[in-house]
């Protein structure tokens, strides 16, 4: 798989209101981030509305879902939203898809939708990709699949443009290399981009993040977690170059809490 240039995204939600959300989008573009990525959760504004607004407020910034949870809409509805965003953003939308976190069971019930089995949710992801390809026609919506298990990794290798290496923050480098191998086997000659989300930049984790992910910064350090980047900008850049060399990962996203902290790394590596 040929080595790709680095690009960077920031994961944020429009939870603090429209003005702050648009300021975040403009700042991400100003700092050289490639994409602004929005989570999918009934407790925050819809990613469709938020991303359309962010694209309208910027010039070149790409926008993406991180990720649309398959239990929260039918495959056809998800594809409709995705293709619509591709149209209204002038091709600056990237569709992130996944089977959703466990709390999506209750949220699906609120929407009157079945949560389904793991295979049902994965089938919905696959069907969404097929619907998007049909709706796009001559356009092409880049599709990211969050691949946390073997079936998801195989599907992502077969159908996705971008594969986000999902799973436990304590997954080892050796395990991650094995997962990349599974994806490469499924992808064959297809040209895919490998992505990784960084939970912590530095050595301090916000309290809400500890509760959400169920792990603290000390544990991440102890396990040499790939979900953390430490040191100065040069140290972080060197670590990301190592990951690209060893794992093929070139697309890195960080939580919006670290938008400014991570910017020097973006400046060092973006496009290289």
Short mmCIF file of C-alpha atoms in Angstrom, two decimals:
data_model
loop_
_atom_site.label_atom_id
_atom_site.label_comp_id
_atom_site.label_asym_id
_atom_site.label_seq_id
_atom_site.Cartn_x
_atom_site.Cartn_y
_atom_site.Cartn_z
CA UNK A 1 0.00 0.00 0.00
CA UNK A 2 1.68 3.28 -1.11
CA UNK A 3 2.52 5.82 1.60
CA UNK A 4 0.14 8.78 1.71
CA UNK A 5 0.77 12.37 2.76
CA UNK A 6 -0.35 13.37 6.22
CA UNK A 7 -3.62 15.17 6.76
CA UNK A 8 -5.39 16.10 9.96
CA UNK A 9 -8.91 16.43 11.31
CA UNK A 10 -10.49 17.78 14.46
CA UNK A 11 -13.50 16.13 16.10
CA UNK A 12 -15.99 18.57 17.63
CA UNK A 13 -19.72 19.01 18.13
CA UNK A 14 -21.87 22.11 17.87
CA UNK A 15 -22.78 21.89 21.55
CA UNK A 16 -21.91 25.48 22.50
CA UNK A 17 -24.14 27.17 19.94
CA UNK A 18 -23.86 28.32 16.37
CA UNK A 19 -21.44 31.20 16.81
CA UNK A 20 -18.87 29.08 18.67
CA UNK A 21 -19.28 26.22 16.20
CA UNK A 22 -18.61 28.46 13.23
CA UNK A 23 -15.63 30.00 15.03
CA UNK A 24 -14.25 26.49 15.57
CA UNK A 25 -14.66 25.70 11.87
CA UNK A 26 -12.90 28.89 10.80
CA UNK A 27 -10.10 28.34 13.30
CA UNK A 28 -9.58 24.74 12.17
CA UNK A 29 -9.23 25.94 8.58
CA UNK A 30 -6.88 28.74 9.64
CA UNK A 31 -4.64 26.28 11.48
CA UNK A 32 -4.35 23.97 8.48
CA UNK A 33 -6.61 21.10 9.49
CA UNK A 34 -8.04 19.19 6.54
CA UNK A 35 -11.39 18.28 8.08
CA UNK A 36 -13.86 19.20 10.78
CA UNK A 37 -15.52 16.01 12.00
CA UNK A 38 -18.80 15.91 13.90
CA UNK A 39 -20.04 13.10 16.19
CA UNK A 40 -23.51 11.57 15.86
CA UNK A 41 -25.57 11.65 19.04
CA UNK A 42 -29.13 12.69 19.89
CA UNK A 43 -27.77 14.82 22.74
CA UNK A 44 -26.12 17.29 20.38
CA UNK A 45 -27.14 19.08 17.16
CA UNK A 46 -27.56 16.91 14.07
CA UNK A 47 -24.28 16.42 12.20
CA UNK A 48 -26.05 17.11 8.91
CA UNK A 49 -27.09 20.62 9.97
CA UNK A 50 -23.84 21.35 11.81
CA UNK A 51 -21.57 20.27 8.96
CA UNK A 52 -23.54 22.16 6.31
CA UNK A 53 -23.18 25.33 8.40
CA UNK A 54 -19.45 24.74 8.94
CA UNK A 55 -18.83 24.25 5.23
CA UNK A 56 -20.74 27.44 4.42
CA UNK A 57 -18.62 29.37 6.92
CA UNK A 58 -15.30 28.22 5.44
CA UNK A 59 -13.64 28.08 2.04
CA UNK A 60 -11.60 24.89 1.72
CA UNK A 61 -12.19 23.00 4.97
CA UNK A 62 -13.64 19.55 4.42
CA UNK A 63 -16.38 18.33 6.76
CA UNK A 64 -17.28 14.83 7.84
CA UNK A 65 -19.35 12.69 10.16
CA UNK A 66 -17.42 10.86 12.88
CA UNK A 67 -19.36 8.72 12.55
CA UNK A 68 -23.01 8.33 11.56
CA UNK A 69 -24.29 5.51 13.79
CA UNK A 70 -26.20 2.96 11.76
CA UNK A 71 -28.94 2.38 14.41
CA UNK A 72 -30.03 6.05 14.27
CA UNK A 73 -31.33 6.07 10.68
CA UNK A 74 -32.13 3.66 7.91
CA UNK A 75 -29.43 2.99 5.33
CA UNK A 76 -31.38 4.87 2.67
CA UNK A 77 -31.91 7.88 4.94
CA UNK A 78 -28.21 7.99 5.83
CA UNK A 79 -27.29 7.87 2.14
CA UNK A 80 -29.77 10.66 1.36
CA UNK A 81 -28.20 12.89 4.03
CA UNK A 82 -24.69 12.06 2.83
CA UNK A 83 -25.33 12.70 -0.84
CA UNK A 84 -27.18 15.91 0.02
CA UNK A 85 -24.14 17.16 1.95
CA UNK A 86 -21.85 16.27 -0.95
CA UNK A 87 -24.07 18.38 -3.22
CA UNK A 88 -24.51 21.43 -0.97
CA UNK A 89 -20.83 21.55 0.11
CA UNK A 90 -19.50 21.30 -3.43
CA UNK A 91 -17.87 17.93 -2.78
CA UNK A 92 -16.28 18.81 0.57
CA UNK A 93 -18.15 16.19 2.61
CA UNK A 94 -16.72 12.87 3.83
CA UNK A 95 -19.15 10.26 5.11
CA UNK A 96 -18.02 8.47 8.25
CA UNK A 97 -20.03 5.37 9.16
CA UNK A 98 -20.05 2.98 12.09
CA UNK A 99 -22.26 0.62 14.05
CA UNK A 100 -22.49 2.98 17.04
CA UNK A 101 -21.61 2.84 20.72
CA UNK A 102 -23.74 0.76 23.16
CA UNK A 103 -25.79 3.79 24.26
CA UNK A 104 -27.18 3.96 20.73
CA UNK A 105 -29.63 1.20 21.71
CA UNK A 106 -31.66 3.67 23.80
CA UNK A 107 -31.30 6.42 21.21
CA UNK A 108 -32.55 4.14 18.45
CA UNK A 109 -35.58 3.33 20.62
CA UNK A 110 -36.28 7.07 20.99
CA UNK A 111 -36.38 7.30 17.20
CA UNK A 112 -38.61 4.24 16.87
CA UNK A 113 -35.88 2.29 15.09
CA UNK A 114 -34.59 -1.22 15.78
CA UNK A 115 -31.13 -1.49 17.32
CA UNK A 116 -30.63 -4.91 15.77
CA UNK A 117 -27.80 -7.39 16.12
CA UNK A 118 -24.17 -6.55 15.44
CA UNK A 119 -24.51 -8.09 11.99
CA UNK A 120 -27.70 -6.10 11.33
CA UNK A 121 -25.90 -2.87 12.16
CA UNK A 122 -22.91 -3.78 10.02
CA UNK A 123 -25.21 -4.75 7.13
CA UNK A 124 -26.79 -1.31 7.41
CA UNK A 125 -23.36 0.30 7.05
CA UNK A 126 -22.72 -1.76 3.93
CA UNK A 127 -26.12 -0.90 2.46
CA UNK A 128 -25.55 2.79 3.15
CA UNK A 129 -22.36 2.73 1.09
CA UNK A 130 -24.21 1.04 -1.78
CA UNK A 131 -27.01 3.63 -1.68
CA UNK A 132 -24.51 6.51 -1.62
CA UNK A 133 -22.66 5.14 -4.64
CA UNK A 134 -25.95 4.91 -6.54
CA UNK A 135 -27.08 8.41 -5.54
CA UNK A 136 -23.72 10.03 -6.28
CA UNK A 137 -23.69 9.24 -9.98
CA UNK A 138 -20.59 10.94 -11.35
CA UNK A 139 -19.82 12.46 -7.95
CA UNK A 140 -17.91 10.52 -5.30
CA UNK A 141 -18.54 10.89 -1.59
CA UNK A 142 -15.45 9.61 0.25
CA UNK A 143 -16.57 6.98 2.75
CA UNK A 144 -14.86 6.28 6.07
CA UNK A 145 -15.79 3.16 8.01
CA UNK A 146 -14.86 2.87 11.69
CA UNK A 147 -13.46 -0.65 11.89
CA UNK A 148 -13.34 -2.06 15.41
CA UNK A 149 -13.83 -5.79 14.82
CA UNK A 150 -12.80 -8.36 12.22
CA UNK A 151 -16.06 -8.18 10.26
CA UNK A 152 -15.92 -4.37 10.22
CA UNK A 153 -12.28 -4.44 9.12
CA UNK A 154 -13.12 -6.75 6.23
CA UNK A 155 -16.09 -4.62 5.15
CA UNK A 156 -14.00 -1.46 5.39
CA UNK A 157 -11.24 -3.01 3.30
CA UNK A 158 -13.77 -4.02 0.66
CA UNK A 159 -15.83 -0.82 0.46
CA UNK A 160 -14.36 2.19 2.26
CA UNK A 161 -12.07 4.91 0.94
CA UNK A 162 -10.87 5.65 4.47
CA UNK A 163 -10.61 3.15 7.31
CA UNK A 164 -10.55 4.45 10.89
CA UNK A 165 -8.79 2.03 13.21
CA UNK A 166 -11.35 1.86 16.01
CA UNK A 167 -11.35 -0.16 19.21
CA UNK A 168 -9.90 -0.02 22.70
CA UNK A 169 -7.49 2.80 23.62
CA UNK A 170 -5.29 0.04 25.06
CA UNK A 171 -4.89 -1.89 21.80
CA UNK A 172 -1.17 -2.55 21.37
CA UNK A 173 1.01 -1.66 18.41
CA UNK A 174 1.38 -5.34 17.58
CA UNK A 175 -2.38 -5.89 17.59
CA UNK A 176 -2.90 -2.77 15.49
CA UNK A 177 -0.39 -4.04 12.93
CA UNK A 178 -2.36 -7.30 12.71
CA UNK A 179 -5.58 -5.36 12.15
CA UNK A 180 -3.95 -3.31 9.40
CA UNK A 181 -2.90 -6.56 7.76
CA UNK A 182 -6.50 -7.78 7.79
CA UNK A 183 -7.63 -4.54 6.15
CA UNK A 184 -4.92 -4.71 3.51
CA UNK A 185 -5.83 -8.30 2.69
CA UNK A 186 -9.47 -7.31 2.19
CA UNK A 187 -8.60 -4.17 0.22
CA UNK A 188 -6.26 -5.93 -2.17
CA UNK A 189 -5.20 -3.48 -4.87
CA UNK A 190 -7.69 -0.83 -3.76
CA UNK A 191 -6.13 2.50 -2.74
CA UNK A 192 -7.33 3.20 0.80
CA UNK A 193 -6.38 5.70 3.49
CA UNK A 194 -5.82 4.59 7.10
CA UNK A 195 -6.96 6.88 9.89
CA UNK A 196 -6.51 7.04 13.66
CA UNK A 197 -8.20 9.20 16.28
CA UNK A 198 -6.04 10.61 19.08
CA UNK A 199 -7.86 10.99 22.39
CA UNK A 200 -5.17 12.85 24.32
CA UNK A 201 -2.52 15.33 23.21
CA UNK A 202 -0.07 15.80 26.06
CA UNK A 203 -0.35 14.02 29.40
CA UNK A 204 -3.54 15.48 30.86
CA UNK A 205 -7.02 14.20 30.10
CA UNK A 206 -10.16 16.29 30.75
CA UNK A 207 -12.37 14.71 33.45
CA UNK A 208 -15.31 14.21 31.07
CA UNK A 209 -13.05 12.24 28.74
CA UNK A 210 -11.96 9.89 31.53
CA UNK A 211 -15.60 9.11 32.25
CA UNK A 212 -16.54 8.67 28.61
CA UNK A 213 -13.69 6.37 27.61
CA UNK A 214 -13.25 4.63 30.96
CA UNK A 215 -9.49 5.11 31.13
CA UNK A 216 -7.17 7.73 32.60
CA UNK A 217 -4.02 9.34 31.21
CA UNK A 218 -1.73 7.37 33.51
CA UNK A 219 -3.09 4.09 32.15
CA UNK A 220 -2.61 5.29 28.59
CA UNK A 221 1.03 6.15 29.34
CA UNK A 222 1.60 2.80 31.05
CA UNK A 223 0.30 0.90 28.01
CA UNK A 224 2.11 3.04 25.40
CA UNK A 225 -1.34 3.78 24.01
CA UNK A 226 -1.71 4.80 20.38
CA UNK A 227 -4.62 6.96 21.54
CA UNK A 228 -2.15 9.42 23.09
CA UNK A 229 0.60 11.69 21.79
CA UNK A 230 3.15 13.16 24.21
CA UNK A 231 6.19 15.42 24.16
CA UNK A 232 6.81 18.56 22.14
CA UNK A 233 5.70 19.09 18.55
CA UNK A 234 8.83 17.47 17.15
CA UNK A 235 8.37 14.42 19.38
CA UNK A 236 4.75 14.04 18.30
CA UNK A 237 5.66 14.48 14.64
CA UNK A 238 8.35 11.81 14.93
CA UNK A 239 5.88 9.41 16.56
CA UNK A 240 3.32 9.98 13.79
CA UNK A 241 5.99 9.37 11.16
CA UNK A 242 6.82 6.11 12.93
CA UNK A 243 3.15 5.10 12.82
CA UNK A 244 2.95 5.90 9.13
CA UNK A 245 6.11 3.88 8.43
CA UNK A 246 5.02 0.88 10.54
CA UNK A 247 1.23 0.93 10.14
CA UNK A 248 0.48 3.07 7.09
CA UNK A 249 -1.62 5.54 9.12
CA UNK A 250 -1.56 9.01 7.54
CA UNK A 251 -4.90 10.62 8.50
CA UNK A 252 -4.92 11.74 12.14
CA UNK A 253 -7.82 13.31 14.01
CA UNK A 254 -7.82 14.86 17.47
CA UNK A 255 -10.51 15.93 19.88
CA UNK A 256 -11.56 19.57 19.64
CA UNK A 257 -10.24 20.15 23.17
CA UNK A 258 -6.74 19.92 21.67
CA UNK A 259 -7.35 22.03 18.55
CA UNK A 260 -4.74 24.63 19.49
CA UNK A 261 -2.32 22.29 21.28
CA UNK A 262 -1.97 20.05 18.25
CA UNK A 263 -1.70 22.84 15.67
CA UNK A 264 2.15 22.92 15.67
CA UNK A 265 2.17 19.25 14.61
CA UNK A 266 -0.29 20.02 11.82
CA UNK A 267 2.05 22.78 10.64
CA UNK A 268 5.03 20.41 10.66
CA UNK A 269 3.48 17.46 8.83
CA UNK A 270 0.41 18.46 6.84
CA UNK A 271 0.81 17.47 3.18
CA UNK A 272 4.19 15.79 3.76
#
